[in-house]
PDB file of C-alpha atoms in Angstrom:
ATOM      1  CA  MET A   1      63.795  48.754-100.419  1.00  0.00           C
ATOM      2  CA  ARG A   2      62.047  46.376-102.792  1.00  0.00           C
ATOM      3  CA  LEU A   3      60.234  49.311-104.417  1.00  0.00           C
ATOM      4  CA  VAL A   4      63.361  51.338-105.109  1.00  0.00           C
ATOM      5  CA  THR A   5      65.221  48.242-106.277  1.00  0.00           C
ATOM      6  CA  SER A   6      62.427  47.462-108.723  1.00  0.00           C
ATOM      7  CA  LEU A   7      62.447  51.062-109.932  1.00  0.00           C
ATOM      8  CA  LEU A   8      66.184  50.947-110.500  1.00  0.00           C
ATOM      9  CA  CYS A   9      65.828  47.750-112.509  1.00  0.00           C
ATOM     10  CA  LEU A  10      63.228  49.434-114.709  1.00  0.00           C
ATOM     11  CA  VAL A  11      65.493  52.406-115.345  1.00  0.00           C
ATOM     12  CA  VAL A  12      68.651  50.443-116.016  1.00  0.00           C
ATOM     13  CA  ALA A  13      67.018  47.808-118.190  1.00  0.00           C
ATOM     14  CA  SER A  14      64.523  50.062-120.035  1.00  0.00           C
ATOM     15  CA  ALA A  15      63.280  46.882-121.669  1.00  0.00           C
ATOM     16  CA  ALA A  16      59.729  47.614-122.763  1.00  0.00           C
ATOM     17  CA  PHE A  17      59.588  45.973-126.191  1.00  0.00           C
ATOM     18  CA  ALA A  18      56.709  45.722-128.661  1.00  0.00           C
ATOM     19  CA  GLY A  19      54.392  42.864-127.801  1.00  0.00           C
ATOM     20  CA  GLN A  20      54.940  43.083-124.043  1.00  0.00           C
ATOM     21  CA  GLU A  21      52.107  43.977-121.679  1.00  0.00           C
ATOM     22  CA  GLY A  22      52.025  47.754-121.240  1.00  0.00           C
ATOM     23  CA  HIS A  23      53.694  48.339-124.609  1.00  0.00           C
ATOM     24  CA  TRP A  24      54.198  52.051-125.221  1.00  0.00           C
ATOM     25  CA  SER A  25      55.626  54.168-128.004  1.00  0.00           C
ATOM     26  CA  TYR A  26      56.331  57.756-128.993  1.00  0.00           C
ATOM     27  CA  SER A  27      53.455  57.986-131.473  1.00  0.00           C
ATOM     28  CA  GLY A  28      50.084  56.509-132.326  1.00  0.00           C
ATOM     29  CA  GLU A  29      47.613  54.892-129.965  1.00  0.00           C
ATOM     30  CA  ALA A  30      50.331  53.976-127.466  1.00  0.00           C
ATOM     31  CA  GLY A  31      51.959  57.426-127.634  1.00  0.00           C
ATOM     32  CA  PRO A  32      52.704  59.827-124.757  1.00  0.00           C
ATOM     33  CA  GLU A  33      49.140  61.108-124.384  1.00  0.00           C
ATOM     34  CA  ALA A  34      47.992  57.548-123.647  1.00  0.00           C
ATOM     35  CA  TRP A  35      50.816  56.357-121.383  1.00  0.00           C
ATOM     36  CA  ALA A  36      48.953  56.813-118.111  1.00  0.00           C
ATOM     37  CA  ARG A  37      46.045  54.716-119.437  1.00  0.00           C
ATOM     38  CA  LEU A  38      48.063  51.851-120.896  1.00  0.00           C
ATOM     39  CA  SER A  39      48.772  50.105-117.596  1.00  0.00           C
ATOM     40  CA  PRO A  40      48.108  50.680-113.879  1.00  0.00           C
ATOM     41  CA  GLN A  41      51.888  50.667-113.494  1.00  0.00           C
ATOM     42  CA  PHE A  42      52.050  53.784-115.688  1.00  0.00           C
ATOM     43  CA  SER A  43      49.552  55.882-113.710  1.00  0.00           C
ATOM     44  CA  ALA A  44      52.304  58.260-112.550  1.00  0.00           C
ATOM     45  CA  CYS A  45      52.580  59.505-116.153  1.00  0.00           C
ATOM     46  CA  ALA A  46      49.607  61.740-115.295  1.00  0.00           C
ATOM     47  CA  GLY A  47      51.348  63.139-112.190  1.00  0.00           C
ATOM     48  CA  MET A  48      52.081  66.720-111.191  1.00  0.00           C
ATOM     49  CA  GLU A  49      55.900  66.567-111.323  1.00  0.00           C
ATOM     50  CA  GLN A  50      56.547  65.036-114.706  1.00  0.00           C
ATOM     51  CA  SER A  51      59.537  65.400-117.008  1.00  0.00           C
ATOM     52  CA  PRO A  52      60.692  66.756-119.380  1.00  0.00           C
ATOM     53  CA  ILE A  53      59.848  70.442-119.009  1.00  0.00           C
ATOM     54  CA  ASP A  54      60.504  73.782-120.642  1.00  0.00           C
ATOM     55  CA  LEU A  55      62.994  75.330-118.232  1.00  0.00           C
ATOM     56  CA  THR A  56      61.961  78.936-117.737  1.00  0.00           C
ATOM     57  CA  GLY A  57      60.908  81.316-114.949  1.00  0.00           C
ATOM     58  CA  PHE A  58      64.145  80.592-113.156  1.00  0.00           C
ATOM     59  CA  ILE A  59      64.767  81.188-109.466  1.00  0.00           C
ATOM     60  CA  GLU A  60      68.264  82.402-108.641  1.00  0.00           C
ATOM     61  CA  ALA A  61      70.018  80.043-106.255  1.00  0.00           C
ATOM     62  CA  GLU A  62      73.540  79.312-105.097  1.00  0.00           C
ATOM     63  CA  LEU A  63      73.676  75.773-106.393  1.00  0.00           C
ATOM     64  CA  PRO A  64      76.742  73.907-105.121  1.00  0.00           C
ATOM     65  CA  ALA A  65      79.200  72.463-107.595  1.00  0.00           C
ATOM     66  CA  LEU A  66      78.499  68.887-108.650  1.00  0.00           C
ATOM     67  CA  GLY A  67      81.089  66.356-107.534  1.00  0.00           C
ATOM     68  CA  PHE A  68      82.244  64.135-110.391  1.00  0.00           C
ATOM     69  CA  ALA A  69      84.162  60.922-109.765  1.00  0.00           C
ATOM     70  CA  TYR A  70      83.891  59.332-113.197  1.00  0.00           C
ATOM     71  CA  ARG A  71      86.199  56.835-114.850  1.00  0.00           C
ATOM     72  CA  PRO A  72      85.930  54.996-118.186  1.00  0.00           C
ATOM     73  CA  GLY A  73      83.247  52.343-117.815  1.00  0.00           C
ATOM     74  CA  GLY A  74      80.909  52.298-120.796  1.00  0.00           C
ATOM     75  CA  THR A  75      81.064  48.684-121.931  1.00  0.00           C
ATOM     76  CA  GLU A  76      78.266  47.998-124.413  1.00  0.00           C
ATOM     77  CA  ILE A  77      75.365  49.617-126.249  1.00  0.00           C
ATOM     78  CA  LEU A  78      71.822  48.282-126.167  1.00  0.00           C
ATOM     79  CA  ASN A  79      69.030  49.281-128.541  1.00  0.00           C
ATOM     80  CA  ASN A  80      65.994  48.663-126.347  1.00  0.00           C
ATOM     81  CA  GLY A  81      63.449  49.712-128.941  1.00  0.00           C
ATOM     82  CA  HIS A  82      63.039  53.189-127.443  1.00  0.00           C
ATOM     83  CA  THR A  83      66.600  54.508-127.205  1.00  0.00           C
ATOM     84  CA  VAL A  84      70.219  53.457-127.463  1.00  0.00           C
ATOM     85  CA  GLN A  85      71.725  52.965-124.035  1.00  0.00           C
ATOM     86  CA  VAL A  86      75.349  52.671-122.954  1.00  0.00           C
ATOM     87  CA  SER A  87      75.641  50.386-119.917  1.00  0.00           C
ATOM     88  CA  TYR A  88      78.187  51.559-117.353  1.00  0.00           C
ATOM     89  CA  ALA A  89      80.376  49.474-115.059  1.00  0.00           C
ATOM     90  CA  ALA A  90      80.382  50.148-111.323  1.00  0.00           C
ATOM     91  CA  GLY A  91      82.845  52.633-109.912  1.00  0.00           C
ATOM     92  CA  SER A  92      81.760  56.055-111.257  1.00  0.00           C
ATOM     93  CA  SER A  93      79.672  58.465-109.213  1.00  0.00           C
ATOM     94  CA  LEU A  94      78.174  61.940-109.008  1.00  0.00           C
ATOM     95  CA  SER A  95      77.859  63.729-105.667  1.00  0.00           C
ATOM     96  CA  VAL A  96      74.629  65.708-105.141  1.00  0.00           C
ATOM     97  CA  ASP A  97      73.369  67.034-101.791  1.00  0.00           C
ATOM     98  CA  GLY A  98      76.259  65.250-100.103  1.00  0.00           C
ATOM     99  CA  ILE A  99      75.041  61.912-101.510  1.00  0.00           C
ATOM    100  CA  ALA A 100      76.986  59.692-103.914  1.00  0.00           C
ATOM    101  CA  PHE A 101      74.920  58.569-106.910  1.00  0.00           C
ATOM    102  CA  GLU A 102      76.509  55.804-108.994  1.00  0.00           C
ATOM    103  CA  LEU A 103      76.412  56.170-112.781  1.00  0.00           C
ATOM    104  CA  LYS A 104      74.364  53.264-114.166  1.00  0.00           C
ATOM    105  CA  GLN A 105      73.835  54.117-117.829  1.00  0.00           C
ATOM    106  CA  LEU A 106      73.524  56.912-120.348  1.00  0.00           C
ATOM    107  CA  HIS A 107      71.096  57.125-123.248  1.00  0.00           C
ATOM    108  CA  PHE A 108      70.006  59.545-125.924  1.00  0.00           C
ATOM    109  CA  HIS A 109      66.916  61.373-127.200  1.00  0.00           C
ATOM    110  CA  THR A 110      66.570  63.125-130.530  1.00  0.00           C
ATOM    111  CA  PRO A 111      65.341  65.793-130.617  1.00  0.00           C
ATOM    112  CA  SER A 112      65.871  66.956-127.034  1.00  0.00           C
ATOM    113  CA  GLU A 113      63.238  66.333-124.397  1.00  0.00           C
ATOM    114  CA  ASN A 114      63.918  69.317-122.139  1.00  0.00           C
ATOM    115  CA  ARG A 115      63.779  72.809-123.570  1.00  0.00           C
ATOM    116  CA  ILE A 116      65.418  76.022-122.391  1.00  0.00           C
ATOM    117  CA  GLU A 117      63.077  79.022-122.515  1.00  0.00           C
ATOM    118  CA  GLY A 118      61.190  77.452-125.407  1.00  0.00           C
ATOM    119  CA  LYS A 119      64.261  76.347-127.361  1.00  0.00           C
ATOM    120  CA  SER A 120      64.557  72.726-128.484  1.00  0.00           C
ATOM    121  CA  PHE A 121      67.904  71.092-129.266  1.00  0.00           C
ATOM    122  CA  PRO A 122      68.820  68.417-131.840  1.00  0.00           C
ATOM    123  CA  MET A 123      69.761  65.838-129.193  1.00  0.00           C
ATOM    124  CA  GLU A 124      69.986  65.260-125.450  1.00  0.00           C
ATOM    125  CA  ALA A 125      71.930  62.737-123.374  1.00  0.00           C
ATOM    126  CA  HIS A 126      70.692  61.492-120.006  1.00  0.00           C
ATOM    127  CA  LEU A 127      73.253  60.144-117.556  1.00  0.00           C
ATOM    128  CA  VAL A 128      71.258  58.090-115.049  1.00  0.00           C
ATOM    129  CA  HIS A 129      72.560  57.679-111.497  1.00  0.00           C
ATOM    130  CA  ALA A 130      71.238  55.913-108.400  1.00  0.00           C
ATOM    131  CA  ASP A 131      72.225  56.125-104.746  1.00  0.00           C
ATOM    132  CA  ARG A 132      72.473  53.102-102.450  1.00  0.00           C
ATOM    133  CA  ASP A 133      68.718  53.325-101.699  1.00  0.00           C
ATOM    134  CA  GLY A 134      67.703  53.474-105.358  1.00  0.00           C
ATOM    135  CA  ASN A 135      66.947  57.201-105.463  1.00  0.00           C
ATOM    136  CA  LEU A 136      67.690  58.644-108.883  1.00  0.00           C
ATOM    137  CA  ALA A 137      69.587  61.636-110.233  1.00  0.00           C
ATOM    138  CA  VAL A 138      69.691  62.388-113.965  1.00  0.00           C
ATOM    139  CA  LEU A 139      72.333  64.644-115.461  1.00  0.00           C
ATOM    140  CA  ALA A 140      71.107  66.019-118.793  1.00  0.00           C
ATOM    141  CA  LEU A 141      73.443  67.258-121.521  1.00  0.00           C
ATOM    142  CA  LEU A 142      72.008  69.148-124.486  1.00  0.00           C
ATOM    143  CA  PHE A 143      73.640  69.209-127.910  1.00  0.00           C
ATOM    144  CA  VAL A 144      73.748  72.054-130.437  1.00  0.00           C
ATOM    145  CA  ASP A 145      74.428  71.943-134.172  1.00  0.00           C
ATOM    146  CA  GLY A 146      78.133  72.286-134.840  1.00  0.00           C
ATOM    147  CA  GLU A 147      81.271  70.292-135.554  1.00  0.00           C
ATOM    148  CA  GLU A 148      81.614  66.562-135.128  1.00  0.00           C
ATOM    149  CA  ASN A 149      81.642  65.512-131.475  1.00  0.00           C
ATOM    150  CA  GLY A 150      84.828  63.525-130.919  1.00  0.00           C
ATOM    151  CA  ALA A 151      83.596  61.946-127.687  1.00  0.00           C
ATOM    152  CA  LEU A 152      80.674  60.360-129.543  1.00  0.00           C
ATOM    153  CA  LYS A 153      82.715  58.803-132.361  1.00  0.00           C
ATOM    154  CA  SER A 154      83.028  55.329-130.825  1.00  0.00           C
ATOM    155  CA  ILE A 155      79.325  55.258-129.950  1.00  0.00           C
ATOM    156  CA  VAL A 156      78.211  56.384-133.415  1.00  0.00           C
ATOM    157  CA  ALA A 157      80.453  53.751-135.002  1.00  0.00           C
ATOM    158  CA  THR A 158      78.862  51.017-132.858  1.00  0.00           C
ATOM    159  CA  LEU A 159      75.183  52.023-132.848  1.00  0.00           C
ATOM    160  CA  PRO A 160      72.856  48.981-132.886  1.00  0.00           C
ATOM    161  CA  THR A 161      69.866  49.616-135.147  1.00  0.00           C
ATOM    162  CA  SER A 162      67.515  46.744-134.225  1.00  0.00           C
ATOM    163  CA  ALA A 163      65.417  46.511-131.058  1.00  0.00           C
ATOM    164  CA  GLY A 164      67.064  44.110-128.636  1.00  0.00           C
ATOM    165  CA  GLU A 165      70.451  44.316-130.347  1.00  0.00           C
ATOM    166  CA  LYS A 166      73.443  44.721-128.044  1.00  0.00           C
ATOM    167  CA  LEU A 167      76.994  45.501-129.191  1.00  0.00           C
ATOM    168  CA  ALA A 168      80.261  45.710-127.291  1.00  0.00           C
ATOM    169  CA  LEU A 169      82.219  48.948-127.458  1.00  0.00           C
ATOM    170  CA  PRO A 170      85.788  48.598-128.760  1.00  0.00           C
ATOM    171  CA  ALA A 171      87.138  50.352-125.642  1.00  0.00           C
ATOM    172  CA  ALA A 172      85.647  51.501-122.343  1.00  0.00           C
ATOM    173  CA  PHE A 173      83.712  54.713-122.965  1.00  0.00           C
ATOM    174  CA  ALA A 174      84.492  57.670-120.690  1.00  0.00           C
ATOM    175  CA  ALA A 175      81.281  59.546-119.893  1.00  0.00           C
ATOM    176  CA  GLU A 176      83.230  62.545-118.641  1.00  0.00           C
ATOM    177  CA  SER A 177      84.604  63.085-122.152  1.00  0.00           C
ATOM    178  CA  LEU A 178      81.108  64.200-123.168  1.00  0.00           C
ATOM    179  CA  LEU A 179      80.831  66.910-120.535  1.00  0.00           C
ATOM    180  CA  PRO A 180      81.783  70.570-121.024  1.00  0.00           C
ATOM    181  CA  ALA A 181      84.406  72.189-118.811  1.00  0.00           C
ATOM    182  CA  ASP A 182      81.733  74.592-117.522  1.00  0.00           C
ATOM    183  CA  ARG A 183      79.385  72.449-115.434  1.00  0.00           C
ATOM    184  CA  ASP A 184      76.965  75.048-114.116  1.00  0.00           C
ATOM    185  CA  TYR A 185      73.477  73.617-114.133  1.00  0.00           C
ATOM    186  CA  TYR A 186      69.760  74.096-113.701  1.00  0.00           C
ATOM    187  CA  ARG A 187      67.902  71.968-111.171  1.00  0.00           C
ATOM    188  CA  PHE A 188      64.328  70.814-110.717  1.00  0.00           C
ATOM    189  CA  SER A 189      62.388  67.876-109.296  1.00  0.00           C
ATOM    190  CA  GLY A 190      60.838  65.629-111.917  1.00  0.00           C
ATOM    191  CA  SER A 191      60.250  62.108-113.141  1.00  0.00           C
ATOM    192  CA  LEU A 192      61.450  59.460-115.515  1.00  0.00           C
ATOM    193  CA  THR A 193      60.613  60.593-119.056  1.00  0.00           C
ATOM    194  CA  THR A 194      59.451  57.099-120.031  1.00  0.00           C
ATOM    195  CA  PRO A 195      56.907  54.782-118.404  1.00  0.00           C
ATOM    196  CA  PRO A 196      56.469  54.174-115.507  1.00  0.00           C
ATOM    197  CA  CYS A 197      57.181  57.963-115.233  1.00  0.00           C
ATOM    198  CA  THR A 198      58.058  57.611-111.531  1.00  0.00           C
ATOM    199  CA  GLU A 199      58.514  60.945-109.786  1.00  0.00           C
ATOM    200  CA  GLY A 200      61.066  62.052-107.186  1.00  0.00           C
ATOM    201  CA  VAL A 201      63.988  62.225-109.637  1.00  0.00           C
ATOM    202  CA  ARG A 202      66.652  64.896-109.128  1.00  0.00           C
ATOM    203  CA  TRP A 203      67.101  66.594-112.514  1.00  0.00           C
ATOM    204  CA  LEU A 204      70.358  68.434-113.234  1.00  0.00           C
ATOM    205  CA  VAL A 205      70.504  70.081-116.666  1.00  0.00           C
ATOM    206  CA  LEU A 206      73.885  71.430-117.724  1.00  0.00           C
ATOM    207  CA  LYS A 207      73.703  75.024-118.955  1.00  0.00           C
ATOM    208  CA  ARG A 208      76.502  74.595-121.483  1.00  0.00           C
ATOM    209  CA  ALA A 209      75.564  72.494-124.517  1.00  0.00           C
ATOM    210  CA  ALA A 210      77.983  70.272-126.463  1.00  0.00           C
ATOM    211  CA  PRO A 211      78.477  70.380-130.248  1.00  0.00           C
ATOM    212  CA  ILE A 212      77.234  67.637-132.537  1.00  0.00           C
ATOM    213  CA  SER A 213      77.298  67.310-136.325  1.00  0.00           C
ATOM    214  CA  ALA A 214      74.223  66.827-138.477  1.00  0.00           C
ATOM    215  CA  ALA A 215      75.580  63.440-139.583  1.00  0.00           C
ATOM    216  CA  GLN A 216      75.891  62.272-135.977  1.00  0.00           C
ATOM    217  CA  VAL A 217      72.346  63.365-135.146  1.00  0.00           C
ATOM    218  CA  GLU A 218      71.113  61.511-138.216  1.00  0.00           C
ATOM    219  CA  ALA A 219      72.959  58.363-137.106  1.00  0.00           C
ATOM    220  CA  PHE A 220      71.211  58.411-133.731  1.00  0.00           C
ATOM    221  CA  ALA A 221      67.828  59.178-135.301  1.00  0.00           C
ATOM    222  CA  HIS A 222      68.297  56.265-137.701  1.00  0.00           C
ATOM    223  CA  ALA A 223      69.211  53.867-134.887  1.00  0.00           C
ATOM    224  CA  MET A 224      66.141  54.952-132.922  1.00  0.00           C
ATOM    225  CA  HIS A 225      63.898  54.888-136.006  1.00  0.00           C
ATOM    226  CA  GLY A 226      62.554  58.393-135.598  1.00  0.00           C
ATOM    227  CA  PRO A 227      61.921  60.902-132.806  1.00  0.00           C
ATOM    228  CA  ASN A 228      62.070  59.505-129.273  1.00  0.00           C
ATOM    229  CA  ASN A 229      61.288  62.558-127.182  1.00  0.00           C
ATOM    230  CA  ARG A 230      58.391  62.884-124.769  1.00  0.00           C
ATOM    231  CA  PRO A 231      56.655  66.276-125.123  1.00  0.00           C
ATOM    232  CA  VAL A 232      57.325  68.828-122.380  1.00  0.00           C
ATOM    233  CA  GLN A 233      55.059  68.519-119.349  1.00  0.00           C
ATOM    234  CA  PRO A 234      53.397  71.225-117.214  1.00  0.00           C
ATOM    235  CA  VAL A 235      55.733  72.709-114.609  1.00  0.00           C
ATOM    236  CA  HIS A 236      52.891  73.492-112.163  1.00  0.00           C
ATOM    237  CA  ALA A 237      54.315  74.973-108.953  1.00  0.00           C
ATOM    238  CA  ARG A 238      57.805  73.480-109.206  1.00  0.00           C
ATOM    239  CA  PRO A 239      60.751  75.843-108.802  1.00  0.00           C
ATOM    240  CA  VAL A 240      63.402  75.698-111.524  1.00  0.00           C
ATOM    241  CA  LEU A 241      66.688  76.739-109.934  1.00  0.00           C
ATOM    242  CA  LYS A 242      69.711  78.222-111.674  1.00  0.00           C
TER     243      LYS A 242
END
């Protein structure tokens, strides 16, 4: 229980800032290729079931519908030096495999981390959930170039641009407003996409992407001071279900 609790704290806080032991980044000497060597705690970054991946070679499966029980609960945005993260109040959950996973936070990567049959996307949102034992499920939403995304307006208007900066949202953000009506998904077993890269994460990637304007992508990229996507990792023998 202590292990999963510690893991959950790492995911929810995501507070690896420059100057801390085990400092990592998305480029340079502390970039993704070096993560597994930066600290013993990051050794899983060299594992066999790492994320993100290029989703391809699909296996047909009758995946059950995901059970959403979301309500508005996004209260504040944190720039943790690696991403911008919307903290979520208790009370929203996603049902997977008959298990309720509570929504803890959502954050963003630009460009996308996962790819679909070789295609990259301008941005990707990760909605991070945990069950009562600390097991994790990540719902990934990809964005495609298009019109302004109305659901993102309040977040874009409040984006903190300095590492460690935290700002309150003017009203509780509703995560469900981001999601498409069609919620078919791909599924695979993977890891956190940032150190400590812990494996055993249920990954659920929505097939239907959401629109986003070039100006909105630029706003996120500016807040995150450049690309914050880990390169795709080898799939090895993992099945990718659709």
